[in-house]
Amino acid sequence: MAKQDIDAVTGIATTGHEWDGIKELNNPLPRWWLWTFYACCIWAFGYWIVYPAWPLVSSYTAGVIGYSSRANVRADMVALQQLRGEKAAALAKADLADIEKDPNLLAFARAQGRAAFGDNCAPCHGTGATGSKGYPNLNDDDWIWGGTLDALHQTLQYGIRSGHAQARENQMPAFGKDGTLKKDEIVQVANYVRSLSGQPTRAGVDLAAGKQLFADNCAVCHGDDGKGNTELGAPNLTDRIWLYGGDEASLIETITNARAGVMPAWVDRLDPVTIKALAVYVHTLGGGR
């Protein structure tokens, strides 16, 4: 047998490992650490038995106590619906227009709508509903598909280009990508559109040519005056509210490649009362019509 190496200073045997002249002592693990380790092993084994833990082919072991976080959530939702009680029932029966006429019902709808907005809409539109590039600001009075209660309710239910059969649909042509307009023509249209909202245009650009190109290609949706059409989802181009940016570069990008933002349909994700409350909440943010 190999002779055990004993450290001269401590009198403790070494493991035989050495790095740069430093030897590793073969100290036993602290007793408290060992007992903690053993306790954790016993706890883990007990946890496997008591709680859901082991995956099966198409399910998992339910555990002795049959705990389920999903079941708890369902129970909490049932309790919440019972807590809301009569007000939720009244909100479900009320017409959209009548909700804002009843102060108590309006307060309840706004409270429920605010909570639902934070959970479902804020990731895109922001906690304050001010939006960002590509996501509309819901506080202003500029609405692509209309800002009435009924219009908001429909948009919330079925979404925009969401794939739902009743979703709001439109498609702006990619004038540059499809070869409909040349690069210099796109620059002319972009600058003409900027002029509609009183913004400065690039020197030397033929705005008259841009106006004609707009009339030939864009007016069918946005109108001859550029004020848009909510029935077609065509934005108003005469204000300074831009979903994807109103600078020349952004407009050129939009005209060249088009935009096709998607809003999910909530009809299959949220219950009808919550969607109704959301419509009321958004309508009362300040920009509803």
Coordinates of C-alpha atoms in Angstrom, one line a residue:
M1 CA 0.0 0.0 0.0
A2 CA 1.1 3.5 -0.7
K3 CA 2.3 5.4 2.3
Q4 CA -0.2 8.1 3.4
D5 CA 1.1 11.6 3.1
I6 CA 0.6 13.6 6.3
D7 CA 0.8 17.4 6.3
A8 CA 3.6 18.4 8.6
V9 CA 1.9 21.6 9.9
T10 CA -1.7 20.3 10.6
G11 CA -0.9 16.6 11.0
I12 CA -3.8 15.8 8.7
A13 CA -3.5 13.3 5.8
T14 CA -3.6 14.8 2.3
T15 CA -5.7 13.6 -0.7
G16 CA -2.6 13.3 -2.8
H17 CA -3.6 16.3 -5.0
E18 CA -1.1 19.1 -5.3
W19 CA -1.1 22.4 -7.3
D20 CA 1.9 24.6 -7.4
G21 CA 3.2 23.2 -4.2
I22 CA -0.2 23.5 -2.4
K23 CA -1.5 20.2 -1.0
E24 CA -5.2 19.4 -0.5
L25 CA -6.0 18.3 3.0
N26 CA -8.3 15.3 3.4
N27 CA -10.6 17.0 6.0
P28 CA -14.0 15.4 6.7
L29 CA -17.0 17.4 5.7
P30 CA -18.6 19.4 8.6
R31 CA -21.1 17.3 10.5
W32 CA -23.8 20.1 10.2
W33 CA -23.3 20.1 6.4
L34 CA -23.7 16.4 6.2
W35 CA -26.9 16.3 8.2
T36 CA -28.3 19.2 6.1
F37 CA -27.5 17.2 3.0
Y38 CA -29.1 14.1 4.3
A39 CA -32.2 16.1 5.4
C40 CA -32.5 17.6 1.9
C41 CA -32.4 14.1 0.3
I42 CA -35.1 12.9 2.6
W43 CA -37.2 16.1 1.9
A44 CA -36.8 15.6 -1.8
F45 CA -37.9 12.0 -1.6
G46 CA -40.9 12.9 0.4
Y47 CA -41.7 15.8 -2.0
W48 CA -41.7 13.3 -4.9
I49 CA -44.3 11.2 -3.1
V50 CA -46.6 14.0 -1.8
Y51 CA -46.6 16.4 -4.7
P52 CA -46.9 16.0 -8.5
A53 CA -43.3 15.3 -9.7
W54 CA -42.6 12.4 -12.0
P55 CA -43.5 12.8 -15.7
L56 CA -45.3 9.9 -17.4
V57 CA -46.0 9.2 -21.1
S58 CA -48.9 11.6 -21.4
S59 CA -49.4 12.8 -17.8
Y60 CA -47.5 12.9 -14.5
T61 CA -47.8 11.5 -11.0
A62 CA -50.5 13.4 -9.1
G63 CA -48.9 12.9 -5.7
V64 CA -50.5 11.7 -2.4
I65 CA -52.3 15.0 -1.7
G66 CA -53.4 15.5 -5.3
Y67 CA -52.2 19.1 -5.4
S68 CA -52.7 21.1 -8.7
S69 CA -51.8 24.7 -9.2
R70 CA -54.3 24.8 -12.2
A71 CA -57.0 23.5 -10.0
N72 CA -56.2 26.2 -7.5
V73 CA -56.4 28.9 -10.2
R74 CA -59.7 27.5 -11.4
A75 CA -61.0 27.7 -7.8
D76 CA -59.8 31.2 -7.4
M77 CA -61.5 32.3 -10.6
V78 CA -64.8 30.7 -9.4
A79 CA -64.4 32.6 -6.1
L80 CA -63.7 35.8 -8.0
Q81 CA -66.8 35.4 -10.1
Q82 CA -68.9 34.8 -7.0
L83 CA -67.4 37.9 -5.4
R84 CA -68.3 40.0 -8.4
G85 CA -71.7 38.5 -8.3
E86 CA -74.6 40.8 -9.2
K87 CA -72.4 43.5 -10.7
A88 CA -70.8 41.1 -13.1
A89 CA -74.2 39.8 -14.1
A90 CA -75.5 43.3 -14.6
L91 CA -72.5 44.1 -16.8
A92 CA -73.1 41.0 -18.9
K93 CA -76.7 42.0 -19.6
A94 CA -76.1 45.7 -20.1
D95 CA -75.7 47.3 -23.5
L96 CA -72.4 48.9 -24.1
A97 CA -73.9 52.4 -24.4
D98 CA -75.8 52.0 -21.2
I99 CA -72.8 51.0 -19.1
E100 CA -71.3 54.5 -19.2
K101 CA -74.6 56.0 -18.1
D102 CA -74.6 54.1 -14.9
P103 CA -71.9 55.5 -12.5
N104 CA -71.7 52.3 -10.4
L105 CA -71.6 50.0 -13.4
L106 CA -69.1 52.2 -15.1
A107 CA -66.8 52.2 -12.1
F108 CA -67.0 48.4 -11.9
A109 CA -66.4 48.0 -15.7
R110 CA -63.4 50.4 -15.5
A111 CA -61.9 48.5 -12.5
Q112 CA -62.3 45.1 -14.2
G113 CA -61.1 46.5 -17.5
R114 CA -58.0 48.1 -16.0
A115 CA -57.0 44.8 -14.4
A116 CA -57.6 42.9 -17.6
F117 CA -55.7 45.5 -19.6
G118 CA -52.6 45.2 -17.4
D119 CA -52.7 41.4 -17.7
N120 CA -53.3 41.2 -21.5
C121 CA -52.8 44.5 -23.3
A122 CA -50.1 46.4 -21.5
P123 CA -47.2 44.2 -22.9
C124 CA -47.9 45.9 -26.3
H125 CA -49.7 49.1 -25.6
G126 CA -47.9 49.9 -22.3
T127 CA -49.2 50.2 -18.8
G128 CA -50.5 53.7 -19.5
A129 CA -51.9 52.7 -22.9
T130 CA -49.6 55.2 -24.6
G131 CA -48.4 52.6 -27.1
S132 CA -45.0 52.6 -28.9
K133 CA -43.8 52.3 -32.5
G134 CA -46.2 49.8 -34.2
Y135 CA -48.6 49.7 -31.2
P136 CA -51.3 52.5 -31.1
N137 CA -51.6 55.0 -28.4
L138 CA -55.1 54.4 -26.9
N139 CA -55.3 57.8 -25.2
D140 CA -55.5 60.0 -28.2
D141 CA -58.5 60.3 -30.6
D142 CA -56.8 58.8 -33.6
W143 CA -58.4 55.5 -34.5
I144 CA -57.5 53.3 -37.5
W145 CA -60.6 51.1 -37.2
G146 CA -62.8 53.5 -35.2
G147 CA -63.0 54.6 -31.6
T148 CA -66.6 54.1 -30.8
L149 CA -67.6 51.5 -28.1
D150 CA -69.0 49.1 -30.7
A151 CA -65.9 49.5 -32.9
L152 CA -63.6 48.9 -29.9
H153 CA -65.6 45.9 -28.8
Q154 CA -65.4 44.3 -32.3
T155 CA -61.7 45.0 -32.5
L156 CA -61.1 43.4 -29.1
Q157 CA -63.2 40.4 -29.9
Y158 CA -61.8 39.4 -33.2
G159 CA -58.5 41.3 -33.5
I160 CA -56.7 42.6 -36.5
R161 CA -55.2 40.2 -39.1
S162 CA -55.4 37.7 -36.3
G163 CA -56.5 34.7 -38.4
H164 CA -60.0 34.8 -36.9
A165 CA -62.8 34.5 -39.5
Q166 CA -64.3 37.8 -38.3
A167 CA -61.0 39.7 -37.8
R168 CA -60.5 43.1 -39.2
E169 CA -58.5 42.7 -42.4
N170 CA -56.8 45.1 -44.8
Q171 CA -53.6 45.0 -46.8
M172 CA -51.5 47.9 -47.8
P173 CA -49.6 47.2 -51.0
A174 CA -45.8 47.1 -50.9
F175 CA -45.4 49.6 -53.6
G176 CA -41.6 49.3 -53.8
K177 CA -41.2 45.6 -53.2
D178 CA -43.9 44.8 -55.7
G179 CA -42.4 47.2 -58.3
T180 CA -45.5 49.4 -58.5
L181 CA -43.5 52.5 -57.8
K182 CA -39.8 53.4 -58.4
K183 CA -37.5 54.6 -55.7
D184 CA -37.7 58.2 -56.8
E185 CA -41.5 58.0 -57.0
I186 CA -41.6 56.6 -53.4
V187 CA -39.6 59.5 -52.2
Q188 CA -42.0 61.9 -53.9
V189 CA -45.0 60.2 -52.3
A190 CA -43.4 60.1 -48.9
N191 CA -42.6 63.8 -49.0
Y192 CA -46.1 64.7 -50.3
V193 CA -47.6 62.7 -47.4
R194 CA -45.4 64.7 -45.0
S195 CA -46.7 67.9 -46.5
L196 CA -50.3 66.8 -45.7
S197 CA -49.6 67.1 -42.0
G198 CA -47.6 70.3 -42.4
Q199 CA -44.2 68.7 -42.0
P200 CA -41.1 70.0 -43.9
T201 CA -40.2 68.2 -47.1
R202 CA -36.9 67.5 -48.8
A203 CA -35.6 70.3 -51.0
G204 CA -35.9 69.6 -54.7
V205 CA -38.6 66.9 -54.4
D206 CA -41.4 67.3 -56.9
L207 CA -44.5 67.5 -54.6
A208 CA -46.8 67.9 -57.5
A209 CA -45.7 64.6 -58.9
G210 CA -46.0 63.1 -55.4
K211 CA -49.6 64.4 -55.2
Q212 CA -50.5 62.7 -58.5
L213 CA -48.9 59.5 -57.5
F214 CA -50.8 59.6 -54.2
A215 CA -54.1 60.2 -56.1
D216 CA -53.3 57.3 -58.4
N217 CA -52.2 54.8 -55.8
C218 CA -53.2 55.8 -52.3
A219 CA -56.3 57.9 -52.4
V220 CA -58.6 54.9 -53.0
C221 CA -58.0 53.9 -49.3
H222 CA -56.8 57.1 -47.6
G223 CA -59.1 59.4 -49.5
D224 CA -58.3 62.3 -51.8
D225 CA -57.6 64.5 -48.8
G226 CA -55.6 61.9 -47.0
K227 CA -57.9 61.8 -44.0
G228 CA -58.2 58.1 -44.0
N229 CA -61.1 55.7 -43.8
T230 CA -61.9 53.7 -40.6
E231 CA -64.0 51.2 -42.5
L232 CA -61.0 50.2 -44.5
G233 CA -58.5 50.6 -41.6
A234 CA -56.7 53.3 -43.6
P235 CA -55.0 55.9 -41.2
N236 CA -55.5 59.6 -41.3
L237 CA -52.3 61.0 -42.9
T238 CA -53.1 64.7 -42.2
D239 CA -52.4 64.7 -38.5
R240 CA -49.0 64.1 -36.9
I241 CA -49.9 60.8 -35.2
W242 CA -47.9 58.0 -36.8
L243 CA -48.0 54.4 -35.9
Y244 CA -44.7 53.5 -37.5
G245 CA -43.1 57.0 -37.7
G246 CA -43.7 60.0 -39.8
D247 CA -40.1 60.9 -40.7
E248 CA -39.1 60.5 -44.3
A249 CA -37.1 57.3 -43.8
S250 CA -40.0 55.6 -42.0
L251 CA -42.5 56.6 -44.6
I252 CA -40.3 55.4 -47.4
E253 CA -40.0 52.1 -45.6
T254 CA -43.8 51.9 -45.1
I255 CA -44.5 52.7 -48.8
T256 CA -41.8 50.3 -50.0
N257 CA -42.6 47.2 -47.9
A258 CA -46.0 48.0 -46.4
R259 CA -47.0 47.3 -42.8
A260 CA -49.2 44.5 -41.5
G261 CA -49.4 44.6 -37.7
V262 CA -51.3 41.9 -35.9
M263 CA -53.6 42.2 -32.8
P264 CA -54.8 38.9 -31.3
A265 CA -58.5 38.0 -31.1
W266 CA -59.6 37.8 -27.5
V267 CA -63.0 36.2 -28.0
D268 CA -61.5 32.7 -27.4
R269 CA -59.2 33.9 -24.6
L270 CA -61.3 36.2 -22.4
D271 CA -64.9 35.8 -21.3
P272 CA -67.5 38.2 -22.8
V273 CA -67.8 40.3 -19.6
T274 CA -64.1 40.9 -19.5
I275 CA -64.0 42.0 -23.2
K276 CA -66.9 44.3 -22.6
A277 CA -65.2 45.8 -19.6
L278 CA -62.0 46.3 -21.6
A279 CA -64.0 48.1 -24.4
V280 CA -65.4 50.4 -21.8
Y281 CA -62.0 51.0 -20.1
V282 CA -60.3 51.8 -23.4
H283 CA -63.2 54.0 -24.5
T284 CA -62.9 56.1 -21.3
L285 CA -59.2 56.6 -21.4
G286 CA -59.8 59.9 -23.2
G287 CA -59.6 59.2 -26.9
G288 CA -62.9 57.2 -27.4
R289 CA -65.5 58.7 -29.7

